[in-house]
Amino acid sequence: MGIVMTQDMAEKLTAYHTLLMEANETMNLTRIVDEEEAVSRQYLDSVPAQVLRQIPEGARVVDVGTGAGLPGIPLAILRPDVEMTLMDALQKRVAFLQKTAEALELPLRVIHIRAEDGGRAQEHRERYDVAVARAVAPMAALAEYLLPLVKVGGKALCYKGPKGGQELDAAREGIGLLGGRAMDILPVRDPFFERNCSIIVLQKNYKTPIKYPRNSGVIKKSPLIASNLRISRSK
Ligand SMILES: C[S@@+](CC[C@H](N)C(=O)[O-])C[C@H]1O[C@@H](n2cnc3c(N)ncnc32)[C@H](O)[C@@H]1O
């Protein structure tokens, strides 16, 4: 899907930047305050064509660990056809996002919840066509946060840095246990740091077994990576 940036979209992105910088004076939402750096490292990085193409028309999308609204707010601005939900574990960020959504007249939902609690809640489990996350967790933990939220036939788009492929290799088996499969590693260029990053696309092929997601402490302490799975099988 090709996107034409309309004047309304450009104005909304500018207004988002202004609101973020204002709130940041009291709230510590982002370390990136230079406008040019924010546009390149935050806003454009949130909406690469590789991601926009992966999101079907009218999809229900959830941005997990959205923080100050990335990538969810730029995505919602550039893709007004999608039904966007933003989730974050931190209440102060959620309050900022709710005000921002109202000010920009973006019809999105903002929810204060941990991803793993959302993944167990009937209203969120297997309810989304696409889950996205940027800078939230290593691949295995991220898969356990995202895949339970995705419908069978849907996908998770994981924004990853230069080591995405390595993280994925360790997490492949765990992704299978969650009902998913790695479909693609889409290369994206980070122009600010001049490095090659990736969007890892996970396809959800089967329902996630009810025992996943596990609780937060277990996901962090014992992520579904190959070495941990070998240990648990040998016990
Ligand atoms: C480093 S920030 C990244 C924020 C944003 N995605 C970005 O790219 O700038 C990580 C965010 O994920 C949230 N987070 C971490 N673990 C989470 C979880 N299990 N459920 C929901 N939010 C989580 C944190 O509260 C924080 O806002």
PDB file of C-alpha atoms and ligand atoms in Angstrom:
ATOM      1  CA  MET A   1       0.000   0.000   0.000  1.00  0.00           C
ATOM      2  CA  GLY A   2       1.470   3.370  -1.043  1.00  0.00           C
ATOM      3  CA  ILE A   3       0.964   6.247   1.392  1.00  0.00           C
ATOM      4  CA  VAL A   4       0.570   9.840   0.309  1.00  0.00           C
ATOM      5  CA  MET A   5       1.380  12.156   3.207  1.00  0.00           C
ATOM      6  CA  THR A   6      -1.517  14.628   3.308  1.00  0.00           C
ATOM      7  CA  GLN A   7      -1.336  18.051   4.897  1.00  0.00           C
ATOM      8  CA  ASP A   8      -3.582  16.800   7.703  1.00  0.00           C
ATOM      9  CA  MET A   9      -1.138  13.949   8.458  1.00  0.00           C
ATOM     10  CA  ALA A  10       1.853  16.314   8.428  1.00  0.00           C
ATOM     11  CA  GLU A  11       0.043  18.713  10.777  1.00  0.00           C
ATOM     12  CA  LYS A  12      -0.844  15.889  13.145  1.00  0.00           C
ATOM     13  CA  LEU A  13       2.756  14.645  13.261  1.00  0.00           C
ATOM     14  CA  THR A  14       3.946  18.180  14.005  1.00  0.00           C
ATOM     15  CA  ALA A  15       1.284  18.601  16.708  1.00  0.00           C
ATOM     16  CA  TYR A  16       2.325  15.246  18.228  1.00  0.00           C
ATOM     17  CA  HIS A  17       5.941  16.410  18.384  1.00  0.00           C
ATOM     18  CA  THR A  18       4.880  19.677  20.066  1.00  0.00           C
ATOM     19  CA  LEU A  19       2.739  17.877  22.671  1.00  0.00           C
ATOM     20  CA  LEU A  20       5.511  15.366  23.345  1.00  0.00           C
ATOM     21  CA  MET A  21       8.115  18.086  23.879  1.00  0.00           C
ATOM     22  CA  GLU A  22       5.759  20.035  26.180  1.00  0.00           C
ATOM     23  CA  ALA A  23       4.939  16.970  28.280  1.00  0.00           C
ATOM     24  CA  ASN A  24       8.576  15.938  28.300  1.00  0.00           C
ATOM     25  CA  GLU A  25       9.497  19.006  30.337  1.00  0.00           C
ATOM     26  CA  THR A  26       7.809  17.502  33.369  1.00  0.00           C
ATOM     27  CA  MET A  27       7.496  13.819  32.517  1.00  0.00           C
ATOM     28  CA  ASN A  28      10.677  12.375  31.012  1.00  0.00           C
ATOM     29  CA  LEU A  29       8.983  10.661  28.063  1.00  0.00           C
ATOM     30  CA  THR A  30      11.918  10.766  25.632  1.00  0.00           C
ATOM     31  CA  ARG A  31      15.601  11.629  25.621  1.00  0.00           C
ATOM     32  CA  ILE A  32      15.409  12.766  21.993  1.00  0.00           C
ATOM     33  CA  VAL A  33      14.465  16.438  21.917  1.00  0.00           C
ATOM     34  CA  ASP A  34      16.210  17.729  18.805  1.00  0.00           C
ATOM     35  CA  GLU A  35      13.508  18.019  16.134  1.00  0.00           C
ATOM     36  CA  GLU A  36      15.531  16.650  13.229  1.00  0.00           C
ATOM     37  CA  GLU A  37      16.745  13.734  15.333  1.00  0.00           C
ATOM     38  CA  ALA A  38      13.198  13.025  16.543  1.00  0.00           C
ATOM     39  CA  VAL A  39      11.832  12.992  12.987  1.00  0.00           C
ATOM     40  CA  SER A  40      14.512  10.565  11.802  1.00  0.00           C
ATOM     41  CA  ARG A  41      14.999   8.337  14.851  1.00  0.00           C
ATOM     42  CA  GLN A  42      11.449   8.281  16.167  1.00  0.00           C
ATOM     43  CA  TYR A  43       8.718   9.248  13.734  1.00  0.00           C
ATOM     44  CA  LEU A  44      10.055   8.017  10.361  1.00  0.00           C
ATOM     45  CA  ASP A  45      11.561   4.974  12.065  1.00  0.00           C
ATOM     46  CA  SER A  46       8.042   4.103  13.266  1.00  0.00           C
ATOM     47  CA  VAL A  47       6.465   3.987   9.818  1.00  0.00           C
ATOM     48  CA  PRO A  48       8.785   2.309   7.311  1.00  0.00           C
ATOM     49  CA  ALA A  49       7.100   1.202   4.084  1.00  0.00           C
ATOM     50  CA  GLN A  50       8.016  -2.385   5.049  1.00  0.00           C
ATOM     51  CA  VAL A  51       5.647  -2.107   8.048  1.00  0.00           C
ATOM     52  CA  LEU A  52       2.889  -0.161   6.314  1.00  0.00           C
ATOM     53  CA  ARG A  53       2.713  -2.840   3.608  1.00  0.00           C
ATOM     54  CA  GLN A  54       2.275  -5.588   6.208  1.00  0.00           C
ATOM     55  CA  ILE A  55      -0.843  -4.035   7.770  1.00  0.00           C
ATOM     56  CA  PRO A  56      -4.054  -4.971   5.934  1.00  0.00           C
ATOM     57  CA  GLU A  57      -6.705  -2.327   5.235  1.00  0.00           C
ATOM     58  CA  GLY A  58      -8.934  -1.777   8.291  1.00  0.00           C
ATOM     59  CA  ALA A  59      -6.823  -4.041  10.516  1.00  0.00           C
ATOM     60  CA  ARG A  60      -7.117  -4.116  14.314  1.00  0.00           C
ATOM     61  CA  VAL A  61      -3.613  -3.204  15.447  1.00  0.00           C
ATOM     62  CA  VAL A  62      -2.115  -3.190  18.941  1.00  0.00           C
ATOM     63  CA  ASP A  63       1.115  -1.394  19.833  1.00  0.00           C
ATOM     64  CA  VAL A  64       2.588  -3.098  22.887  1.00  0.00           C
ATOM     65  CA  GLY A  65       4.924  -1.100  25.147  1.00  0.00           C
ATOM     66  CA  THR A  66       4.086   2.032  23.211  1.00  0.00           C
ATOM     67  CA  GLY A  67       5.863   4.391  25.666  1.00  0.00           C
ATOM     68  CA  ALA A  68       5.409   7.909  24.305  1.00  0.00           C
ATOM     69  CA  GLY A  69       3.305   6.470  21.446  1.00  0.00           C
ATOM     70  CA  LEU A  70       5.857   4.835  19.168  1.00  0.00           C
ATOM     71  CA  PRO A  71       5.257   3.406  16.683  1.00  0.00           C
ATOM     72  CA  GLY A  72       1.488   3.561  17.384  1.00  0.00           C
ATOM     73  CA  ILE A  73       0.785   7.291  17.058  1.00  0.00           C
ATOM     74  CA  PRO A  74       2.665   7.853  13.766  1.00  0.00           C
ATOM     75  CA  LEU A  75       1.086   4.626  12.437  1.00  0.00           C
ATOM     76  CA  ALA A  76      -2.403   5.787  13.459  1.00  0.00           C
ATOM     77  CA  ILE A  77      -1.776   9.155  11.768  1.00  0.00           C
ATOM     78  CA  LEU A  78      -0.516   7.639   8.505  1.00  0.00           C
ATOM     79  CA  ARG A  79      -3.045   4.791   8.470  1.00  0.00           C
ATOM     80  CA  PRO A  80      -6.388   6.276   9.593  1.00  0.00           C
ATOM     81  CA  ASP A  81      -8.083   3.101   8.267  1.00  0.00           C
ATOM     82  CA  VAL A  82      -6.683   0.957  11.103  1.00  0.00           C
ATOM     83  CA  GLU A  83      -8.265   0.465  14.516  1.00  0.00           C
ATOM     84  CA  MET A  84      -5.348   1.221  16.842  1.00  0.00           C
ATOM     85  CA  THR A  85      -4.925   0.193  20.472  1.00  0.00           C
ATOM     86  CA  LEU A  86      -1.919   1.383  22.476  1.00  0.00           C
ATOM     87  CA  MET A  87      -0.812  -0.604  25.532  1.00  0.00           C
ATOM     88  CA  ASP A  88       1.746   0.293  28.151  1.00  0.00           C
ATOM     89  CA  ALA A  89       2.569  -0.831  31.656  1.00  0.00           C
ATOM     90  CA  LEU A  90       3.235   2.717  32.897  1.00  0.00           C
ATOM     91  CA  GLN A  91       0.228   4.835  33.892  1.00  0.00           C
ATOM     92  CA  LYS A  92       1.900   8.225  33.399  1.00  0.00           C
ATOM     93  CA  ARG A  93       2.580   7.405  29.745  1.00  0.00           C
ATOM     94  CA  VAL A  94      -1.000   6.257  29.269  1.00  0.00           C
ATOM     95  CA  ALA A  95      -2.316   9.577  30.628  1.00  0.00           C
ATOM     96  CA  PHE A  96      -0.134  11.516  28.160  1.00  0.00           C
ATOM     97  CA  LEU A  97      -1.305   9.315  25.278  1.00  0.00           C
ATOM     98  CA  GLN A  98      -4.971   9.753  26.146  1.00  0.00           C
ATOM     99  CA  LYS A  99      -4.594  13.548  26.078  1.00  0.00           C
ATOM    100  CA  THR A 100      -2.636  13.347  22.826  1.00  0.00           C
ATOM    101  CA  ALA A 101      -5.255  11.163  21.128  1.00  0.00           C
ATOM    102  CA  GLU A 102      -7.961  13.658  22.081  1.00  0.00           C
ATOM    103  CA  ALA A 103      -5.952  16.678  20.953  1.00  0.00           C
ATOM    104  CA  LEU A 104      -5.140  15.081  17.581  1.00  0.00           C
ATOM    105  CA  GLU A 105      -8.655  13.661  17.205  1.00  0.00           C
ATOM    106  CA  LEU A 106      -7.253  10.181  16.725  1.00  0.00           C
ATOM    107  CA  PRO A 107      -9.869   7.497  17.431  1.00  0.00           C
ATOM    108  CA  LEU A 108      -7.522   5.151  19.264  1.00  0.00           C
ATOM    109  CA  ARG A 109      -7.765   3.236  22.521  1.00  0.00           C
ATOM    110  CA  VAL A 110      -5.111   3.649  25.180  1.00  0.00           C
ATOM    111  CA  ILE A 111      -4.889   0.917  27.781  1.00  0.00           C
ATOM    112  CA  HIS A 112      -2.843   0.723  30.947  1.00  0.00           C
ATOM    113  CA  ILE A 113      -1.955  -2.950  31.069  1.00  0.00           C
ATOM    114  CA  ARG A 114       1.051  -5.244  30.948  1.00  0.00           C
ATOM    115  CA  ALA A 115       1.187  -7.175  27.683  1.00  0.00           C
ATOM    116  CA  GLU A 116       1.172 -10.524  29.501  1.00  0.00           C
ATOM    117  CA  ASP A 117      -1.978  -9.539  31.429  1.00  0.00           C
ATOM    118  CA  GLY A 118      -3.570  -8.410  28.164  1.00  0.00           C
ATOM    119  CA  GLY A 119      -2.635 -11.739  26.604  1.00  0.00           C
ATOM    120  CA  ARG A 120      -4.635 -13.551  29.285  1.00  0.00           C
ATOM    121  CA  ALA A 121      -7.649 -11.216  29.215  1.00  0.00           C
ATOM    122  CA  GLN A 122     -10.588 -12.353  27.107  1.00  0.00           C
ATOM    123  CA  GLU A 123     -11.079  -8.889  25.594  1.00  0.00           C
ATOM    124  CA  HIS A 124      -7.527  -8.826  24.209  1.00  0.00           C
ATOM    125  CA  ARG A 125      -6.421 -12.433  23.731  1.00  0.00           C
ATOM    126  CA  GLU A 126      -6.340 -13.349  20.027  1.00  0.00           C
ATOM    127  CA  ARG A 127      -8.312 -10.208  19.130  1.00  0.00           C
ATOM    128  CA  TYR A 128      -5.809  -8.317  16.953  1.00  0.00           C
ATOM    129  CA  ASP A 129      -4.872  -8.728  13.288  1.00  0.00           C
ATOM    130  CA  VAL A 130      -1.457  -7.195  13.880  1.00  0.00           C
ATOM    131  CA  ALA A 131       0.662  -6.567  16.978  1.00  0.00           C
ATOM    132  CA  VAL A 132       3.635  -4.197  16.750  1.00  0.00           C
ATOM    133  CA  ALA A 133       6.376  -3.397  19.249  1.00  0.00           C
ATOM    134  CA  ARG A 134       9.498  -1.264  19.136  1.00  0.00           C
ATOM    135  CA  ALA A 135      12.294  -1.302  21.707  1.00  0.00           C
ATOM    136  CA  VAL A 136      10.344  -3.340  24.259  1.00  0.00           C
ATOM    137  CA  ALA A 137      12.078  -6.679  24.943  1.00  0.00           C
ATOM    138  CA  PRO A 138      14.409  -9.313  23.470  1.00  0.00           C
ATOM    139  CA  MET A 139      12.813 -11.463  20.777  1.00  0.00           C
ATOM    140  CA  ALA A 140      11.740 -14.486  22.861  1.00  0.00           C
ATOM    141  CA  ALA A 141      10.029 -12.383  25.545  1.00  0.00           C
ATOM    142  CA  LEU A 142       8.561 -10.142  22.871  1.00  0.00           C
ATOM    143  CA  ALA A 143       7.023 -13.114  21.066  1.00  0.00           C
ATOM    144  CA  GLU A 144       5.412 -14.199  24.334  1.00  0.00           C
ATOM    145  CA  TYR A 145       4.009 -10.685  24.807  1.00  0.00           C
ATOM    146  CA  LEU A 146       2.728 -10.308  21.239  1.00  0.00           C
ATOM    147  CA  LEU A 147       1.594 -13.675  19.853  1.00  0.00           C
ATOM    148  CA  PRO A 148      -1.124 -14.348  22.469  1.00  0.00           C
ATOM    149  CA  LEU A 149      -2.755 -11.051  21.430  1.00  0.00           C
ATOM    150  CA  VAL A 150      -2.811 -11.945  17.715  1.00  0.00           C
ATOM    151  CA  LYS A 151      -5.641 -13.823  15.963  1.00  0.00           C
ATOM    152  CA  VAL A 152      -4.809 -17.015  14.091  1.00  0.00           C
ATOM    153  CA  GLY A 153      -3.868 -15.780  10.601  1.00  0.00           C
ATOM    154  CA  GLY A 154      -2.582 -12.472  11.965  1.00  0.00           C
ATOM    155  CA  LYS A 155       0.983 -11.336  12.557  1.00  0.00           C
ATOM    156  CA  ALA A 156       3.414  -9.664  14.892  1.00  0.00           C
ATOM    157  CA  LEU A 157       5.829  -7.045  13.568  1.00  0.00           C
ATOM    158  CA  CYS A 158       8.887  -6.705  15.777  1.00  0.00           C
ATOM    159  CA  TYR A 159      11.064  -3.625  15.251  1.00  0.00           C
ATOM    160  CA  LYS A 160      14.591  -4.852  15.875  1.00  0.00           C
ATOM    161  CA  GLY A 161      18.109  -3.461  15.727  1.00  0.00           C
ATOM    162  CA  PRO A 162      21.159  -4.936  13.960  1.00  0.00           C
ATOM    163  CA  LYS A 163      21.078  -8.102  16.107  1.00  0.00           C
ATOM    164  CA  GLY A 164      17.470  -9.009  15.305  1.00  0.00           C
ATOM    165  CA  GLY A 165      18.463 -12.074  13.274  1.00  0.00           C
ATOM    166  CA  GLN A 166      20.556 -13.502  16.126  1.00  0.00           C
ATOM    167  CA  GLU A 167      17.759 -12.900  18.640  1.00  0.00           C
ATOM    168  CA  LEU A 168      15.361 -14.616  16.287  1.00  0.00           C
ATOM    169  CA  ASP A 169      17.546 -17.706  15.903  1.00  0.00           C
ATOM    170  CA  ALA A 170      17.524 -18.238  19.668  1.00  0.00           C
ATOM    171  CA  ALA A 171      13.765 -17.673  19.851  1.00  0.00           C
ATOM    172  CA  ARG A 172      12.527 -19.740  16.875  1.00  0.00           C
ATOM    173  CA  GLU A 173      11.548 -22.818  18.864  1.00  0.00           C
ATOM    174  CA  GLY A 174       9.735 -20.734  21.478  1.00  0.00           C
ATOM    175  CA  ILE A 175       7.844 -18.868  18.768  1.00  0.00           C
ATOM    176  CA  GLY A 176       6.600 -22.265  17.554  1.00  0.00           C
ATOM    177  CA  LEU A 177       5.375 -23.143  21.055  1.00  0.00           C
ATOM    178  CA  LEU A 178       3.345 -19.926  21.042  1.00  0.00           C
ATOM    179  CA  GLY A 179       1.598 -20.882  17.765  1.00  0.00           C
ATOM    180  CA  GLY A 180       3.773 -18.708  15.556  1.00  0.00           C
ATOM    181  CA  ARG A 181       6.429 -18.950  12.900  1.00  0.00           C
ATOM    182  CA  ALA A 182       9.031 -16.467  11.711  1.00  0.00           C
ATOM    183  CA  MET A 183       7.961 -15.502   8.177  1.00  0.00           C
ATOM    184  CA  ASP A 184      10.415 -12.803   7.214  1.00  0.00           C
ATOM    185  CA  ILE A 185      13.219 -10.541   8.305  1.00  0.00           C
ATOM    186  CA  LEU A 186      12.627  -7.277   6.474  1.00  0.00           C
ATOM    187  CA  PRO A 187      15.731  -5.085   6.256  1.00  0.00           C
ATOM    188  CA  VAL A 188      15.292  -1.434   7.224  1.00  0.00           C
ATOM    189  CA  ARG A 189      17.979   1.215   7.200  1.00  0.00           C
ATOM    190  CA  ASP A 190      18.507   3.399  10.261  1.00  0.00           C
ATOM    191  CA  PRO A 191      19.710   6.609   8.602  1.00  0.00           C
ATOM    192  CA  PHE A 192      20.562   8.315  11.877  1.00  0.00           C
ATOM    193  CA  PHE A 193      23.089   5.735  13.057  1.00  0.00           C
ATOM    194  CA  GLU A 194      23.727   4.485   9.514  1.00  0.00           C
ATOM    195  CA  ARG A 195      23.127   0.886  10.446  1.00  0.00           C
ATOM    196  CA  ASN A 196      21.008  -1.970   9.141  1.00  0.00           C
ATOM    197  CA  CYS A 197      18.047  -2.909  11.306  1.00  0.00           C
ATOM    198  CA  SER A 198      15.121  -5.224  10.727  1.00  0.00           C
ATOM    199  CA  ILE A 199      11.427  -5.812  11.081  1.00  0.00           C
ATOM    200  CA  ILE A 200      10.863  -9.409  12.093  1.00  0.00           C
ATOM    201  CA  VAL A 201       7.525 -10.725  10.890  1.00  0.00           C
ATOM    202  CA  LEU A 202       5.935 -13.530  12.893  1.00  0.00           C
ATOM    203  CA  GLN A 203       2.905 -15.277  11.451  1.00  0.00           C
ATOM    204  CA  LYS A 204       0.360 -16.743  13.881  1.00  0.00           C
ATOM    205  CA  ASN A 205      -0.607 -20.169  12.573  1.00  0.00           C
ATOM    206  CA  TYR A 206      -2.219 -21.855  15.584  1.00  0.00           C
ATOM    207  CA  LYS A 207      -3.969 -20.794  18.765  1.00  0.00           C
ATOM    208  CA  THR A 208      -1.558 -20.040  21.577  1.00  0.00           C
ATOM    209  CA  PRO A 209      -1.725 -22.767  24.260  1.00  0.00           C
ATOM    210  CA  ILE A 210      -3.517 -21.547  27.361  1.00  0.00           C
ATOM    211  CA  LYS A 211      -0.385 -21.757  29.527  1.00  0.00           C
ATOM    212  CA  TYR A 212       1.071 -18.778  27.626  1.00  0.00           C
ATOM    213  CA  PRO A 213       1.788 -15.991  28.292  1.00  0.00           C
ATOM    214  CA  ARG A 214       3.409 -16.907  31.602  1.00  0.00           C
ATOM    215  CA  ASN A 215       3.700 -14.248  34.252  1.00  0.00           C
ATOM    216  CA  SER A 216       6.096 -11.357  33.917  1.00  0.00           C
ATOM    217  CA  GLY A 217       8.832 -12.626  36.228  1.00  0.00           C
ATOM    218  CA  VAL A 218       8.961 -16.045  34.542  1.00  0.00           C
ATOM    219  CA  ILE A 219       9.050 -14.574  31.031  1.00  0.00           C
ATOM    220  CA  LYS A 220      12.037 -12.448  31.982  1.00  0.00           C
ATOM    221  CA  LYS A 221      13.842 -15.058  34.056  1.00  0.00           C
ATOM    222  CA  SER A 222      13.240 -17.962  31.732  1.00  0.00           C
ATOM    223  CA  PRO A 223      12.520 -16.715  28.182  1.00  0.00           C
ATOM    224  CA  LEU A 224      11.533 -19.318  25.574  1.00  0.00           C
ATOM    225  CA  ILE A 225      15.000 -19.533  24.036  1.00  0.00           C
ATOM    226  CA  ALA A 226      16.621 -22.743  22.820  1.00  0.00           C
ATOM    227  CA  SER A 227      18.994 -23.181  25.794  1.00  0.00           C
ATOM    228  CA  ASN A 228      16.182 -22.805  28.374  1.00  0.00           C
ATOM    229  CA  LEU A 229      13.903 -25.171  26.461  1.00  0.00           C
ATOM    230  CA  ARG A 230      16.643 -27.826  26.403  1.00  0.00           C
ATOM    231  CA  ILE A 231      17.079 -27.469  30.175  1.00  0.00           C
ATOM    232  CA  SER A 232      13.353 -27.754  30.889  1.00  0.00           C
ATOM    233  CA  ARG A 233      13.088 -30.868  28.637  1.00  0.00           C
ATOM    234  CA  SER A 234      16.002 -32.571  30.397  1.00  0.00           C
ATOM    235  CA  LYS A 235      14.436 -32.075  33.852  1.00  0.00           C
TER     236      LYS A 235
HETATM  237  C1  LIG B   1      12.153   1.578  25.812  1.00  0.00           C
HETATM  238  S1  LIG B   1      10.463   1.959  25.905  1.00  0.00           S
HETATM  239  C2  LIG B   1      10.036   1.976  24.187  1.00  0.00           C
HETATM  240  C3  LIG B   1       8.810   2.781  23.943  1.00  0.00           C
HETATM  241  C4  LIG B   1       8.384   2.889  22.477  1.00  0.00           C
HETATM  242  N1  LIG B   1       7.886   1.612  21.976  1.00  0.00           N
HETATM  243  C5  LIG B   1       9.488   3.430  21.604  1.00  0.00           C
HETATM  244  O1  LIG B   1       9.853   2.784  20.625  1.00  0.00           O
HETATM  245  O2  LIG B   1       9.997   4.529  21.903  1.00  0.00           O
HETATM  246  C6  LIG B   1       9.711   0.430  26.469  1.00  0.00           C
HETATM  247  C7  LIG B   1       8.253   0.629  26.860  1.00  0.00           C
HETATM  248  O3  LIG B   1       7.675  -0.664  27.004  1.00  0.00           O
HETATM  249  C8  LIG B   1       6.869  -0.683  28.171  1.00  0.00           C
HETATM  250  N2  LIG B   1       6.820  -2.091  28.592  1.00  0.00           N
HETATM  251  C9  LIG B   1       7.871  -2.883  28.926  1.00  0.00           C
HETATM  252  N3  LIG B   1       7.434  -4.126  29.226  1.00  0.00           N
HETATM  253  C10 LIG B   1       6.085  -4.107  29.062  1.00  0.00           C
HETATM  254  C11 LIG B   1       5.063  -5.082  29.219  1.00  0.00           C
HETATM  255  N4  LIG B   1       5.355  -6.331  29.608  1.00  0.00           N
HETATM  256  N5  LIG B   1       3.786  -4.735  28.967  1.00  0.00           N
HETATM  257  C12 LIG B   1       3.486  -3.471  28.581  1.00  0.00           C
HETATM  258  N6  LIG B   1       4.405  -2.494  28.432  1.00  0.00           N
HETATM  259  C13 LIG B   1       5.685  -2.810  28.657  1.00  0.00           C
HETATM  260  C14 LIG B   1       7.559   0.268  29.140  1.00  0.00           C
HETATM  261  O4  LIG B   1       6.666   0.780  30.119  1.00  0.00           O
HETATM  262  C15 LIG B   1       8.061   1.351  28.184  1.00  0.00           C
HETATM  263  O5  LIG B   1       7.107   2.373  28.013  1.00  0.00           O
END
